[in-house]
Amino acid sequence: MDEEELPLYCTGGLRFFWDNKFDHAMVAFLDCVQQFKEEVEKGDTGFCLSYRMDVEKGKIEDTGGSGGSYSIKTQFNSEEQWTKALKFMLTNLKWGLAWVSSQFYNR
């Protein structure tokens, strides 16, 4: 079992931009959301998240709007692009949470 720490926070400062642990953590979190999606789809073929995730590239794709893909990594990324990627990931999380809530509500 890999014991690597993947912090989903930073203390700021210049070191933040040179330390890629946060980027690795963001990709790992995106992977968790992707795994959740795949598990739900096994039992509910109608389940769909708003934005497609490409974990290998660490990107999330705007399939309905601009068609662009946005990196969730901070390194070599603009604030605008990174903010869009996080917005899309949070939207996917919101839809995932709504699906989970509906499963308990319907019981």
Short mmCIF file of N, CA and C in Angstrom, two decimals:
data_model
loop_
_atom_site.label_atom_id
_atom_site.label_comp_id
_atom_site.label_asym_id
_atom_site.label_seq_id
_atom_site.Cartn_x
_atom_site.Cartn_y
_atom_site.Cartn_z
N MET A 1 0.85 -1.19 0.00
CA MET A 1 0.00 0.00 0.00
C MET A 1 0.89 1.25 0.00
N ASP A 2 0.56 2.18 -0.87
CA ASP A 2 1.32 3.42 -0.98
C ASP A 2 0.92 4.36 0.15
N GLU A 3 1.90 4.85 0.87
CA GLU A 3 1.66 5.71 2.03
C GLU A 3 1.96 7.17 1.73
N GLU A 4 2.00 7.55 0.47
CA GLU A 4 2.31 8.93 0.11
C GLU A 4 1.21 9.88 0.59
N GLU A 5 1.63 10.97 1.20
CA GLU A 5 0.69 12.00 1.63
C GLU A 5 0.30 12.85 0.44
N LEU A 6 -1.00 13.08 0.29
CA LEU A 6 -1.50 13.91 -0.80
C LEU A 6 -2.37 15.02 -0.22
N PRO A 7 -1.76 16.12 0.20
CA PRO A 7 -2.52 17.20 0.84
C PRO A 7 -3.37 17.98 -0.17
N LEU A 8 -4.65 18.13 0.16
CA LEU A 8 -5.55 18.92 -0.67
C LEU A 8 -5.67 20.34 -0.12
N TYR A 9 -4.58 20.87 0.35
CA TYR A 9 -4.51 22.23 0.87
C TYR A 9 -3.08 22.72 0.69
N CYS A 10 -2.90 23.99 0.84
CA CYS A 10 -1.54 24.54 0.80
C CYS A 10 -1.49 25.72 1.75
N THR A 11 -0.29 26.04 2.15
CA THR A 11 -0.12 27.17 3.06
C THR A 11 0.19 28.45 2.30
N GLY A 12 0.25 28.36 0.98
CA GLY A 12 0.52 29.53 0.17
C GLY A 12 2.01 29.78 0.02
N GLY A 13 2.34 30.94 -0.44
CA GLY A 13 3.74 31.29 -0.61
C GLY A 13 4.31 30.78 -1.92
N LEU A 14 5.56 31.13 -2.16
CA LEU A 14 6.23 30.76 -3.41
C LEU A 14 6.46 29.26 -3.52
N ARG A 15 6.69 28.61 -2.39
CA ARG A 15 6.96 27.17 -2.42
C ARG A 15 5.78 26.40 -3.02
N PHE A 16 4.57 26.90 -2.83
CA PHE A 16 3.37 26.26 -3.36
C PHE A 16 3.47 26.04 -4.87
N PHE A 17 4.02 27.00 -5.57
CA PHE A 17 4.10 26.91 -7.02
C PHE A 17 5.16 25.94 -7.50
N TRP A 18 6.12 25.59 -6.65
CA TRP A 18 7.18 24.67 -7.05
C TRP A 18 6.99 23.27 -6.50
N ASP A 19 6.09 23.11 -5.55
CA ASP A 19 5.84 21.81 -4.94
C ASP A 19 4.64 21.18 -5.65
N ASN A 20 4.82 20.02 -6.25
CA ASN A 20 3.72 19.44 -7.01
C ASN A 20 2.91 18.41 -6.23
N LYS A 21 3.08 18.33 -4.91
CA LYS A 21 2.26 17.42 -4.10
C LYS A 21 0.79 17.79 -4.21
N PHE A 22 0.51 19.07 -4.22
CA PHE A 22 -0.88 19.52 -4.33
C PHE A 22 -1.47 19.07 -5.67
N ASP A 23 -0.70 19.20 -6.74
CA ASP A 23 -1.17 18.75 -8.05
C ASP A 23 -1.44 17.25 -8.06
N HIS A 24 -0.55 16.48 -7.44
CA HIS A 24 -0.77 15.03 -7.35
C HIS A 24 -2.04 14.73 -6.56
N ALA A 25 -2.27 15.50 -5.51
CA ALA A 25 -3.47 15.31 -4.70
C ALA A 25 -4.73 15.64 -5.50
N MET A 26 -4.68 16.69 -6.29
CA MET A 26 -5.84 17.06 -7.11
C MET A 26 -6.15 15.98 -8.15
N VAL A 27 -5.12 15.42 -8.76
CA VAL A 27 -5.33 14.34 -9.74
C VAL A 27 -5.89 13.11 -9.03
N ALA A 28 -5.39 12.81 -7.83
CA ALA A 28 -5.91 11.67 -7.07
C ALA A 28 -7.38 11.89 -6.70
N PHE A 29 -7.73 13.12 -6.36
CA PHE A 29 -9.12 13.42 -6.03
C PHE A 29 -10.01 13.28 -7.27
N LEU A 30 -9.52 13.75 -8.41
CA LEU A 30 -10.25 13.59 -9.66
C LEU A 30 -10.45 12.10 -9.96
N ASP A 31 -9.43 11.30 -9.67
CA ASP A 31 -9.52 9.85 -9.85
C ASP A 31 -10.61 9.27 -8.95
N CYS A 32 -10.72 9.75 -7.73
CA CYS A 32 -11.77 9.28 -6.82
C CYS A 32 -13.16 9.58 -7.38
N VAL A 33 -13.33 10.78 -7.90
CA VAL A 33 -14.62 11.16 -8.49
C VAL A 33 -14.92 10.27 -9.70
N GLN A 34 -13.90 10.00 -10.51
CA GLN A 34 -14.06 9.14 -11.68
C GLN A 34 -14.44 7.71 -11.26
N GLN A 35 -13.79 7.19 -10.23
CA GLN A 35 -14.11 5.84 -9.74
C GLN A 35 -15.54 5.78 -9.20
N PHE A 36 -15.96 6.83 -8.50
CA PHE A 36 -17.34 6.91 -8.02
C PHE A 36 -18.31 6.84 -9.19
N LYS A 37 -18.04 7.63 -10.21
CA LYS A 37 -18.89 7.67 -11.41
C LYS A 37 -18.99 6.28 -12.04
N GLU A 38 -17.86 5.61 -12.19
CA GLU A 38 -17.85 4.29 -12.82
C GLU A 38 -18.62 3.27 -12.00
N GLU A 39 -18.51 3.32 -10.68
CA GLU A 39 -19.25 2.39 -9.82
C GLU A 39 -20.75 2.63 -9.92
N VAL A 40 -21.17 3.89 -9.91
CA VAL A 40 -22.59 4.19 -10.00
C VAL A 40 -23.13 3.74 -11.34
N GLU A 41 -22.38 3.94 -12.42
CA GLU A 41 -22.84 3.57 -13.75
C GLU A 41 -23.04 2.07 -13.90
N LYS A 42 -22.37 1.27 -13.09
CA LYS A 42 -22.57 -0.19 -13.14
C LYS A 42 -24.00 -0.56 -12.78
N GLY A 43 -24.60 0.18 -11.87
CA GLY A 43 -25.96 -0.13 -11.43
C GLY A 43 -27.02 0.81 -11.96
N ASP A 44 -26.61 1.96 -12.44
CA ASP A 44 -27.56 2.97 -12.91
C ASP A 44 -27.04 3.54 -14.22
N THR A 45 -27.49 2.95 -15.32
CA THR A 45 -26.96 3.36 -16.63
C THR A 45 -27.42 4.76 -17.03
N GLY A 46 -28.40 5.30 -16.34
CA GLY A 46 -28.87 6.65 -16.64
C GLY A 46 -28.07 7.73 -15.93
N PHE A 47 -27.17 7.33 -15.04
CA PHE A 47 -26.37 8.29 -14.29
C PHE A 47 -25.37 8.97 -15.21
N CYS A 48 -25.29 10.29 -15.10
CA CYS A 48 -24.37 11.04 -15.97
C CYS A 48 -23.89 12.28 -15.23
N LEU A 49 -22.59 12.51 -15.27
CA LEU A 49 -22.04 13.74 -14.71
C LEU A 49 -21.91 14.76 -15.83
N SER A 50 -21.92 16.01 -15.47
CA SER A 50 -21.92 17.10 -16.46
C SER A 50 -20.64 17.19 -17.27
N TYR A 51 -19.51 16.86 -16.66
CA TYR A 51 -18.22 17.06 -17.32
C TYR A 51 -17.41 15.77 -17.33
N ARG A 52 -16.83 15.47 -18.48
CA ARG A 52 -16.01 14.26 -18.62
C ARG A 52 -14.64 14.50 -17.98
N MET A 53 -14.15 13.49 -17.30
CA MET A 53 -12.86 13.58 -16.61
C MET A 53 -11.84 12.69 -17.29
N ASP A 54 -10.65 13.20 -17.47
CA ASP A 54 -9.53 12.44 -18.03
C ASP A 54 -8.45 12.41 -16.96
N VAL A 55 -8.49 11.36 -16.15
CA VAL A 55 -7.58 11.26 -15.00
C VAL A 55 -6.14 11.15 -15.45
N GLU A 56 -5.89 10.42 -16.53
CA GLU A 56 -4.52 10.23 -17.02
C GLU A 56 -3.84 11.57 -17.31
N LYS A 57 -4.60 12.51 -17.86
CA LYS A 57 -4.06 13.82 -18.20
C LYS A 57 -4.29 14.85 -17.09
N GLY A 58 -5.10 14.48 -16.08
CA GLY A 58 -5.41 15.43 -15.01
C GLY A 58 -6.27 16.57 -15.51
N LYS A 59 -7.19 16.26 -16.43
CA LYS A 59 -8.02 17.30 -17.03
C LYS A 59 -9.49 16.95 -16.91
N ILE A 60 -10.30 18.00 -17.01
CA ILE A 60 -11.74 17.84 -17.04
C ILE A 60 -12.24 18.59 -18.26
N GLU A 61 -13.18 17.99 -18.98
CA GLU A 61 -13.58 18.52 -20.29
C GLU A 61 -14.98 19.12 -20.24
N ASP A 62 -15.10 20.26 -20.89
CA ASP A 62 -16.39 20.94 -21.05
C ASP A 62 -17.03 20.40 -22.32
N THR A 63 -17.75 19.30 -22.19
CA THR A 63 -18.31 18.63 -23.37
C THR A 63 -19.49 19.37 -23.97
N GLY A 64 -20.17 20.20 -23.18
CA GLY A 64 -21.36 20.86 -23.69
C GLY A 64 -21.14 22.30 -24.12
N GLY A 65 -20.18 22.96 -23.55
CA GLY A 65 -19.97 24.38 -23.83
C GLY A 65 -18.89 24.62 -24.84
N SER A 66 -17.74 25.05 -24.35
CA SER A 66 -16.63 25.43 -25.23
C SER A 66 -15.96 24.23 -25.87
N GLY A 67 -16.13 23.07 -25.28
CA GLY A 67 -15.46 21.88 -25.80
C GLY A 67 -14.01 21.77 -25.37
N GLY A 68 -13.55 22.72 -24.57
CA GLY A 68 -12.17 22.71 -24.13
C GLY A 68 -11.95 21.77 -22.95
N SER A 69 -10.69 21.48 -22.70
CA SER A 69 -10.35 20.70 -21.51
C SER A 69 -9.44 21.54 -20.63
N TYR A 70 -9.61 21.39 -19.33
CA TYR A 70 -8.94 22.25 -18.37
C TYR A 70 -8.20 21.41 -17.35
N SER A 71 -6.96 21.77 -17.10
CA SER A 71 -6.12 21.04 -16.16
C SER A 71 -6.47 21.42 -14.73
N ILE A 72 -6.51 20.41 -13.86
CA ILE A 72 -6.75 20.68 -12.45
C ILE A 72 -5.44 20.89 -11.70
N LYS A 73 -4.34 20.88 -12.43
CA LYS A 73 -3.04 21.13 -11.82
C LYS A 73 -2.75 22.63 -11.82
N THR A 74 -2.04 23.07 -10.80
CA THR A 74 -1.70 24.49 -10.72
C THR A 74 -0.46 24.82 -11.53
N GLN A 75 0.48 23.88 -11.62
CA GLN A 75 1.72 24.16 -12.35
C GLN A 75 1.44 24.33 -13.83
N PHE A 76 2.05 25.35 -14.40
CA PHE A 76 1.94 25.66 -15.83
C PHE A 76 0.50 25.87 -16.26
N ASN A 77 -0.30 26.47 -15.41
CA ASN A 77 -1.70 26.69 -15.69
C ASN A 77 -2.05 28.12 -15.29
N SER A 78 -2.99 28.72 -16.00
CA SER A 78 -3.45 30.06 -15.62
C SER A 78 -4.51 29.94 -14.53
N GLU A 79 -4.68 31.01 -13.77
CA GLU A 79 -5.71 31.01 -12.73
C GLU A 79 -7.09 30.79 -13.32
N GLU A 80 -7.34 31.40 -14.47
CA GLU A 80 -8.65 31.28 -15.11
C GLU A 80 -8.94 29.83 -15.52
N GLN A 81 -7.96 29.18 -16.14
CA GLN A 81 -8.14 27.79 -16.57
C GLN A 81 -8.32 26.87 -15.36
N TRP A 82 -7.51 27.08 -14.33
CA TRP A 82 -7.58 26.25 -13.13
C TRP A 82 -8.92 26.44 -12.42
N THR A 83 -9.39 27.68 -12.37
CA THR A 83 -10.68 27.97 -11.74
C THR A 83 -11.81 27.27 -12.48
N LYS A 84 -11.76 27.27 -13.80
CA LYS A 84 -12.79 26.56 -14.58
C LYS A 84 -12.75 25.07 -14.30
N ALA A 85 -11.56 24.50 -14.24
CA ALA A 85 -11.43 23.07 -13.96
C ALA A 85 -12.04 22.74 -12.60
N LEU A 86 -11.76 23.57 -11.60
CA LEU A 86 -12.32 23.31 -10.27
C LEU A 86 -13.83 23.50 -10.25
N LYS A 87 -14.32 24.48 -10.98
CA LYS A 87 -15.77 24.69 -11.06
C LYS A 87 -16.43 23.45 -11.66
N PHE A 88 -15.84 22.91 -12.72
CA PHE A 88 -16.41 21.72 -13.36
C PHE A 88 -16.36 20.51 -12.43
N MET A 89 -15.26 20.37 -11.69
CA MET A 89 -15.15 19.24 -10.77
C MET A 89 -16.17 19.38 -9.64
N LEU A 90 -16.36 20.59 -9.12
CA LEU A 90 -17.35 20.81 -8.07
C LEU A 90 -18.77 20.56 -8.58
N THR A 91 -19.02 20.90 -9.83
CA THR A 91 -20.33 20.62 -10.43
C THR A 91 -20.56 19.11 -10.49
N ASN A 92 -19.54 18.36 -10.91
CA ASN A 92 -19.66 16.90 -10.92
C ASN A 92 -19.92 16.37 -9.51
N LEU A 93 -19.21 16.92 -8.52
CA LEU A 93 -19.43 16.49 -7.14
C LEU A 93 -20.86 16.79 -6.69
N LYS A 94 -21.37 17.94 -7.09
CA LYS A 94 -22.74 18.31 -6.72
C LYS A 94 -23.74 17.30 -7.29
N TRP A 95 -23.55 16.91 -8.55
CA TRP A 95 -24.45 15.93 -9.17
C TRP A 95 -24.30 14.56 -8.53
N GLY A 96 -23.07 14.21 -8.16
CA GLY A 96 -22.85 12.95 -7.46
C GLY A 96 -23.54 12.94 -6.11
N LEU A 97 -23.43 14.03 -5.38
CA LEU A 97 -24.08 14.15 -4.07
C LEU A 97 -25.60 14.10 -4.22
N ALA A 98 -26.12 14.75 -5.24
CA ALA A 98 -27.56 14.72 -5.48
C ALA A 98 -28.03 13.30 -5.76
N TRP A 99 -27.25 12.54 -6.52
CA TRP A 99 -27.60 11.15 -6.81
C TRP A 99 -27.60 10.32 -5.53
N VAL A 100 -26.55 10.46 -4.71
CA VAL A 100 -26.47 9.71 -3.44
C VAL A 100 -27.66 10.08 -2.55
N SER A 101 -27.96 11.36 -2.44
CA SER A 101 -29.09 11.81 -1.62
C SER A 101 -30.40 11.21 -2.10
N SER A 102 -30.58 11.14 -3.41
CA SER A 102 -31.83 10.59 -3.96
C SER A 102 -31.96 9.10 -3.65
N GLN A 103 -30.85 8.40 -3.55
CA GLN A 103 -30.91 6.97 -3.24
C GLN A 103 -31.43 6.74 -1.82
N PHE A 104 -31.05 7.60 -0.89
CA PHE A 104 -31.52 7.46 0.49
C PHE A 104 -32.92 8.02 0.66
N TYR A 105 -33.25 9.03 -0.11
CA TYR A 105 -34.58 9.64 -0.02
C TYR A 105 -35.64 8.68 -0.53
N ASN A 106 -35.31 7.92 -1.58
CA ASN A 106 -36.27 7.02 -2.21
C ASN A 106 -36.47 5.72 -1.43
N ARG A 107 -35.72 5.49 -0.38
CA ARG A 107 -35.86 4.24 0.39
C ARG A 107 -36.95 4.34 1.39
#
